[in-house]
């Protein structure tokens, strides 16, 4: 049964809160989730003389703002839009008599641009502050500044279920009222060990276990079941598993999803008060049900322990949305939902060991997402020094610099101050990139068209789930195949109620509302609604997200400052060329992230040159043509570091051409004739002589020496065959003077004459004795081992038999004749009787 407002725990602190608001203009209220603070606190302020003006309650989610307003209005005996109203990005229900307004925190910050002193506001309540969105942090600082400058009478109350009250007390210089909540014990259950099953399978098994125990009379009434999942897809899969569990156990219950993408009627149905004994519910929700909304009758919570968390990667300049484990504090919040009206249980789909590794609290958004929009908003409200803004948790200075660089690239900031363009952008309720595209579109005359595209990028994707052929069928003849124009056509079709059957009508209706809001935010001055104007507007807004698709057949793209960039499979862009990355995602492990572009818009080169001329450059470079085996001179045009055009022509001899030919020699694509046969042996001889006679100062044919020789061989050439036709040995020998060459010939001869006239070839290797080989009969008459280097270095000789196999390898020929040969001679005579044996 629903708890009456007068019985809510927050009522016990009513008079203390009212007295604190009378005495000072700031107050912190700490109260448990479900204590009634969100609904009752604005009512406490209604009749206070010190609160002159509207009572604005900031909520982190649209769903919470609408539902809380509905509940408070009903408790005060009226309708929404009367005494109590709400304002969200897509919806507004306020009237002349409205005093209590539930407003999303992002919209409140934008409203302050038109009313920075909050002239009509008497009190601002920052509800559920512990969720710490960037918008609520900015709102806290802005209201604080307003109080300290023009509005000392303005009241500010910060509420939360779990709050570091001492930090806020110090920051705001105020007192804290702790409203003790009334809650019942909640039994916690964890998995015995970590599981690799999907979250929806784990949840389905838990739902079935709870219902089966109840159906068998083995457990108390579980009340409504509240299941937490990270997103709409997981919610859908869990609802399917829940229905299977109901059919198996025979328990009667409704299975209801709850997330921000549902229609208002669907959301209302999920949270409407109903006695579980009369109509049991299994509500599968995102973390929207973690705070703000209390669903009466919930006694069982099943928690996946996951949420979608925004994080900013400064190295890539990207905001990413990752499914991550929730903090311990969030898990406690979720579990507490089961103990509001009776003892309950919370089943956590992770192990105790995993729980211990979780963060204690979720880091505030200001520490983990792109600050570009927050900086633009604060600067538009007259905050010159963003770093000096009163942040509860000041962001890293590098993150502020990154945001300022982005705004500077968009033309919103110059010399540390907001430009006229920046002030216009600040009035557009969209990310600064989209805002810049809208301001340019208004100048050109295509604001309505760009508004539709921007709307499709601002929230849920209206093209999701629509087949590619259906999307392409929306384009007009001559339209380029791209992701932006098909989304524009889809939103346009929603405006005329001619949507394709596969389209998500709710997402399309939301996009229509956003498009109308964006179009109203700018004043159109131009009259060009052509595709060319749309190209220009988008390029100006996404000037730092212009990429180049390298090939038709492959998805790889070049994007400034990124590695491994690819067009996603769902993108309709196929042709190589310039494109605007309207949406960028990343995936993969941290050490090897892949950046993908799911939404892209192809643009002509002329558009890119107009908005980003400094990104283009030219260079003339020598390049190798594998087919002609020649060097050609290529004039290359570069976009950033990527070659986007290349024009080749035959090269003329030059140092650059010779360097390219030398590189082909190194790689083996050009083979120098006689190098192995003549040049390598000569180099070995020279190196040995240089080692034996260091005082001679001979070159050693180092890598640098070889490069000089290659350059000489390539001199005057442009083709491989010209280099290959040259006698490489002449260039190699020519590296020595005539005297040094003669010295090498004398000290390291290529061969030696043996007594019977055979010339024995000598092989040289640095660090090893020279070697020669000949048949044993050729050594007859040679009593001593031959030597080179003027008699300094004896050879190692291989004495071969008639079959040319080694009989002996020795450096002491005299010993061989004296001791070994007499023993083997008889055997050799027997085996080879026709040969001479002395």
PDB file of N, CA and C in Angstrom, residues 17-62:
ATOM      1  N   UNK A  17      13.900  21.756   9.349  1.00  0.00           N
ATOM      2  CA  UNK A  17      14.264  22.227   8.005  1.00  0.00           C
ATOM      3  C   UNK A  17      13.708  23.632   7.787  1.00  0.00           C
ATOM      4  N   UNK A  18      12.456  23.846   8.129  1.00  0.00           N
ATOM      5  CA  UNK A  18      11.846  25.164   7.931  1.00  0.00           C
ATOM      6  C   UNK A  18      12.582  26.233   8.739  1.00  0.00           C
ATOM      7  N   UNK A  19      12.940  25.904   9.985  1.00  0.00           N
ATOM      8  CA  UNK A  19      13.665  26.877  10.823  1.00  0.00           C
ATOM      9  C   UNK A  19      15.031  27.187  10.218  1.00  0.00           C
ATOM     10  N   UNK A  20      15.691  26.190   9.664  1.00  0.00           N
ATOM     11  CA  UNK A  20      17.008  26.405   9.059  1.00  0.00           C
ATOM     12  C   UNK A  20      16.905  27.283   7.823  1.00  0.00           C
ATOM     13  N   UNK A  21      15.842  27.102   7.041  1.00  0.00           N
ATOM     14  CA  UNK A  21      15.651  27.913   5.836  1.00  0.00           C
ATOM     15  C   UNK A  21      15.334  29.359   6.216  1.00  0.00           C
ATOM     16  N   UNK A  22      14.624  29.539   7.316  1.00  0.00           N
ATOM     17  CA  UNK A  22      14.352  30.913   7.763  1.00  0.00           C
ATOM     18  C   UNK A  22      15.639  31.596   8.218  1.00  0.00           C
ATOM     19  N   UNK A  23      16.520  30.847   8.842  1.00  0.00           N
ATOM     20  CA  UNK A  23      17.703  31.446   9.468  1.00  0.00           C
ATOM     21  C   UNK A  23      18.837  31.702   8.487  1.00  0.00           C
ATOM     22  N   UNK A  24      18.939  30.925   7.419  1.00  0.00           N
ATOM     23  CA  UNK A  24      20.083  31.060   6.496  1.00  0.00           C
ATOM     24  C   UNK A  24      19.635  30.727   5.085  1.00  0.00           C
ATOM     25  N   UNK A  25      20.464  31.144   4.128  1.00  0.00           N
ATOM     26  CA  UNK A  25      20.042  30.928   2.731  1.00  0.00           C
ATOM     27  C   UNK A  25      20.601  29.640   2.130  1.00  0.00           C
ATOM     28  N   UNK A  26      21.299  28.833   2.925  1.00  0.00           N
ATOM     29  CA  UNK A  26      21.808  27.556   2.417  1.00  0.00           C
ATOM     30  C   UNK A  26      21.571  26.468   3.451  1.00  0.00           C
ATOM     31  N   UNK A  27      21.298  25.260   2.928  1.00  0.00           N
ATOM     32  CA  UNK A  27      21.050  24.139   3.826  1.00  0.00           C
ATOM     33  C   UNK A  27      21.347  22.838   3.079  1.00  0.00           C
ATOM     34  N   UNK A  28      21.909  21.892   3.828  1.00  0.00           N
ATOM     35  CA  UNK A  28      22.115  20.540   3.308  1.00  0.00           C
ATOM     36  C   UNK A  28      21.176  19.610   4.067  1.00  0.00           C
ATOM     37  N   UNK A  29      20.434  18.794   3.312  1.00  0.00           N
ATOM     38  CA  UNK A  29      19.509  17.837   3.922  1.00  0.00           C
ATOM     39  C   UNK A  29      19.937  16.435   3.497  1.00  0.00           C
ATOM     40  N   UNK A  30      20.217  15.609   4.484  1.00  0.00           N
ATOM     41  CA  UNK A  30      20.582  14.214   4.215  1.00  0.00           C
ATOM     42  C   UNK A  30      19.426  13.342   4.667  1.00  0.00           C
ATOM     43  N   UNK A  31      18.878  12.574   3.723  1.00  0.00           N
ATOM     44  CA  UNK A  31      17.763  11.692   4.053  1.00  0.00           C
ATOM     45  C   UNK A  31      17.817  10.479   3.142  1.00  0.00           C
ATOM     46  N   UNK A  32      17.391   9.352   3.675  1.00  0.00           N
ATOM     47  CA  UNK A  32      17.466   8.102   2.918  1.00  0.00           C
ATOM     48  C   UNK A  32      16.531   8.132   1.720  1.00  0.00           C
ATOM     49  N   UNK A  33      16.865   7.339   0.710  1.00  0.00           N
ATOM     50  CA  UNK A  33      15.974   7.164  -0.431  1.00  0.00           C
ATOM     51  C   UNK A  33      14.649   6.595   0.060  1.00  0.00           C
ATOM     52  N   UNK A  34      13.564   7.178  -0.417  1.00  0.00           N
ATOM     53  CA  UNK A  34      12.246   6.730   0.010  1.00  0.00           C
ATOM     54  C   UNK A  34      11.733   7.447   1.236  1.00  0.00           C
ATOM     55  N   UNK A  35      12.521   8.404   1.751  1.00  0.00           N
ATOM     56  CA  UNK A  35      12.083   9.119   2.964  1.00  0.00           C
ATOM     57  C   UNK A  35      11.058  10.197   2.650  1.00  0.00           C
ATOM     58  N   UNK A  36      10.906  10.532   1.370  1.00  0.00           N
ATOM     59  CA  UNK A  36       9.937  11.549   0.988  1.00  0.00           C
ATOM     60  C   UNK A  36      10.527  12.923   0.765  1.00  0.00           C
ATOM     61  N   UNK A  37      11.847  13.030   0.784  1.00  0.00           N
ATOM     62  CA  UNK A  37      12.470  14.353   0.666  1.00  0.00           C
ATOM     63  C   UNK A  37      12.150  15.018  -0.676  1.00  0.00           C
ATOM     64  N   UNK A  38      12.101  14.247  -1.775  1.00  0.00           N
ATOM     65  CA  UNK A  38      11.886  14.843  -3.094  1.00  0.00           C
ATOM     66  C   UNK A  38      10.488  15.427  -3.235  1.00  0.00           C
ATOM     67  N   UNK A  39       9.496  14.793  -2.609  1.00  0.00           N
ATOM     68  CA  UNK A  39       8.120  15.269  -2.739  1.00  0.00           C
ATOM     69  C   UNK A  39       7.720  16.241  -1.633  1.00  0.00           C
ATOM     70  N   UNK A  40       8.222  16.045  -0.424  1.00  0.00           N
ATOM     71  CA  UNK A  40       7.744  16.839   0.704  1.00  0.00           C
ATOM     72  C   UNK A  40       8.530  18.131   0.914  1.00  0.00           C
ATOM     73  N   UNK A  41       9.807  18.119   0.603  1.00  0.00           N
ATOM     74  CA  UNK A  41      10.629  19.297   0.875  1.00  0.00           C
ATOM     75  C   UNK A  41      10.104  20.557   0.177  1.00  0.00           C
ATOM     76  N   UNK A  42       9.749  20.506  -1.128  1.00  0.00           N
ATOM     77  CA  UNK A  42       9.208  21.737  -1.739  1.00  0.00           C
ATOM     78  C   UNK A  42       7.902  22.187  -1.075  1.00  0.00           C
ATOM     79  N   UNK A  43       7.132  21.243  -0.554  1.00  0.00           N
ATOM     80  CA  UNK A  43       5.895  21.618   0.133  1.00  0.00           C
ATOM     81  C   UNK A  43       6.198  22.321   1.456  1.00  0.00           C
ATOM     82  N   UNK A  44       7.330  21.933   2.121  1.00  0.00           N
ATOM     83  CA  UNK A  44       7.712  22.599   3.368  1.00  0.00           C
ATOM     84  C   UNK A  44       7.989  24.082   3.130  1.00  0.00           C
ATOM     85  N   UNK A  45       8.405  24.439   1.905  1.00  0.00           N
ATOM     86  CA  UNK A  45       8.842  25.807   1.629  1.00  0.00           C
ATOM     87  C   UNK A  45       7.715  26.710   1.145  1.00  0.00           C
ATOM     88  N   UNK A  46       6.569  26.117   0.808  1.00  0.00           N
ATOM     89  CA  UNK A  46       5.519  26.884   0.129  1.00  0.00           C
ATOM     90  C   UNK A  46       5.042  28.097   0.912  1.00  0.00           C
ATOM     91  N   UNK A  47       4.846  27.956   2.214  1.00  0.00           N
ATOM     92  CA  UNK A  47       4.240  29.058   2.983  1.00  0.00           C
ATOM     93  C   UNK A  47       5.264  29.838   3.804  1.00  0.00           C
ATOM     94  N   UNK A  48       6.562  29.670   3.516  1.00  0.00           N
ATOM     95  CA  UNK A  48       7.581  30.426   4.245  1.00  0.00           C
ATOM     96  C   UNK A  48       7.696  31.829   3.655  1.00  0.00           C
ATOM     97  N   UNK A  49       7.627  32.837   4.509  1.00  0.00           N
ATOM     98  CA  UNK A  49       7.753  34.222   4.031  1.00  0.00           C
ATOM     99  C   UNK A  49       9.135  34.483   3.441  1.00  0.00           C
ATOM    100  N   UNK A  50      10.133  33.751   3.925  1.00  0.00           N
ATOM    101  CA  UNK A  50      11.512  33.983   3.450  1.00  0.00           C
ATOM    102  C   UNK A  50      11.722  33.475   2.025  1.00  0.00           C
ATOM    103  N   UNK A  51      10.830  32.649   1.531  1.00  0.00           N
ATOM    104  CA  UNK A  51      10.946  32.116   0.164  1.00  0.00           C
ATOM    105  C   UNK A  51      10.016  32.926  -0.727  1.00  0.00           C
ATOM    106  N   UNK A  52      10.588  33.912  -1.407  1.00  0.00           N
ATOM    107  CA  UNK A  52       9.796  34.809  -2.250  1.00  0.00           C
ATOM    108  C   UNK A  52      10.012  34.438  -3.716  1.00  0.00           C
ATOM    109  N   UNK A  53       9.060  33.755  -4.280  1.00  0.00           N
ATOM    110  CA  UNK A  53       9.181  33.363  -5.685  1.00  0.00           C
ATOM    111  C   UNK A  53       9.004  31.868  -5.845  1.00  0.00           C
ATOM    112  N   UNK A  54       9.322  31.400  -7.027  1.00  0.00           N
ATOM    113  CA  UNK A  54       9.133  29.982  -7.342  1.00  0.00           C
ATOM    114  C   UNK A  54      10.094  29.104  -6.552  1.00  0.00           C
ATOM    115  N   UNK A  55       9.661  27.883  -6.351  1.00  0.00           N
ATOM    116  CA  UNK A  55      10.516  26.847  -5.768  1.00  0.00           C
ATOM    117  C   UNK A  55      10.897  25.903  -6.910  1.00  0.00           C
ATOM    118  N   UNK A  56      12.168  25.913  -7.270  1.00  0.00           N
ATOM    119  CA  UNK A  56      12.645  25.106  -8.398  1.00  0.00           C
ATOM    120  C   UNK A  56      13.399  23.904  -7.845  1.00  0.00           C
ATOM    121  N   UNK A  57      12.923  22.720  -8.214  1.00  0.00           N
ATOM    122  CA  UNK A  57      13.548  21.474  -7.764  1.00  0.00           C
ATOM    123  C   UNK A  57      14.278  20.859  -8.951  1.00  0.00           C
ATOM    124  N   UNK A  58      15.600  20.710  -8.820  1.00  0.00           N
ATOM    125  CA  UNK A  58      16.413  20.162  -9.899  1.00  0.00           C
ATOM    126  C   UNK A  58      16.474  18.642  -9.779  1.00  0.00           C
ATOM    127  N   UNK A  59      16.134  17.989 -10.897  1.00  0.00           N
ATOM    128  CA  UNK A  59      16.175  16.529 -10.939  1.00  0.00           C
ATOM    129  C   UNK A  59      17.132  16.076 -12.043  1.00  0.00           C
ATOM    130  N   UNK A  60      17.853  14.979 -11.805  1.00  0.00           N
ATOM    131  CA  UNK A  60      18.817  14.536 -12.813  1.00  0.00           C
ATOM    132  C   UNK A  60      18.189  13.880 -14.029  1.00  0.00           C
ATOM    133  N   UNK A  61      16.892  13.496 -13.960  1.00  0.00           N
ATOM    134  CA  UNK A  61      16.282  12.774 -15.078  1.00  0.00           C
ATOM    135  C   UNK A  61      14.901  13.342 -15.400  1.00  0.00           C
ATOM    136  N   UNK A  62      14.573  13.307 -16.693  1.00  0.00           N
ATOM    137  CA  UNK A  62      13.268  13.791 -17.150  1.00  0.00           C
ATOM    138  C   UNK A  62      12.130  12.991 -16.532  1.00  0.00           C
TER     139      UNK A  62
END
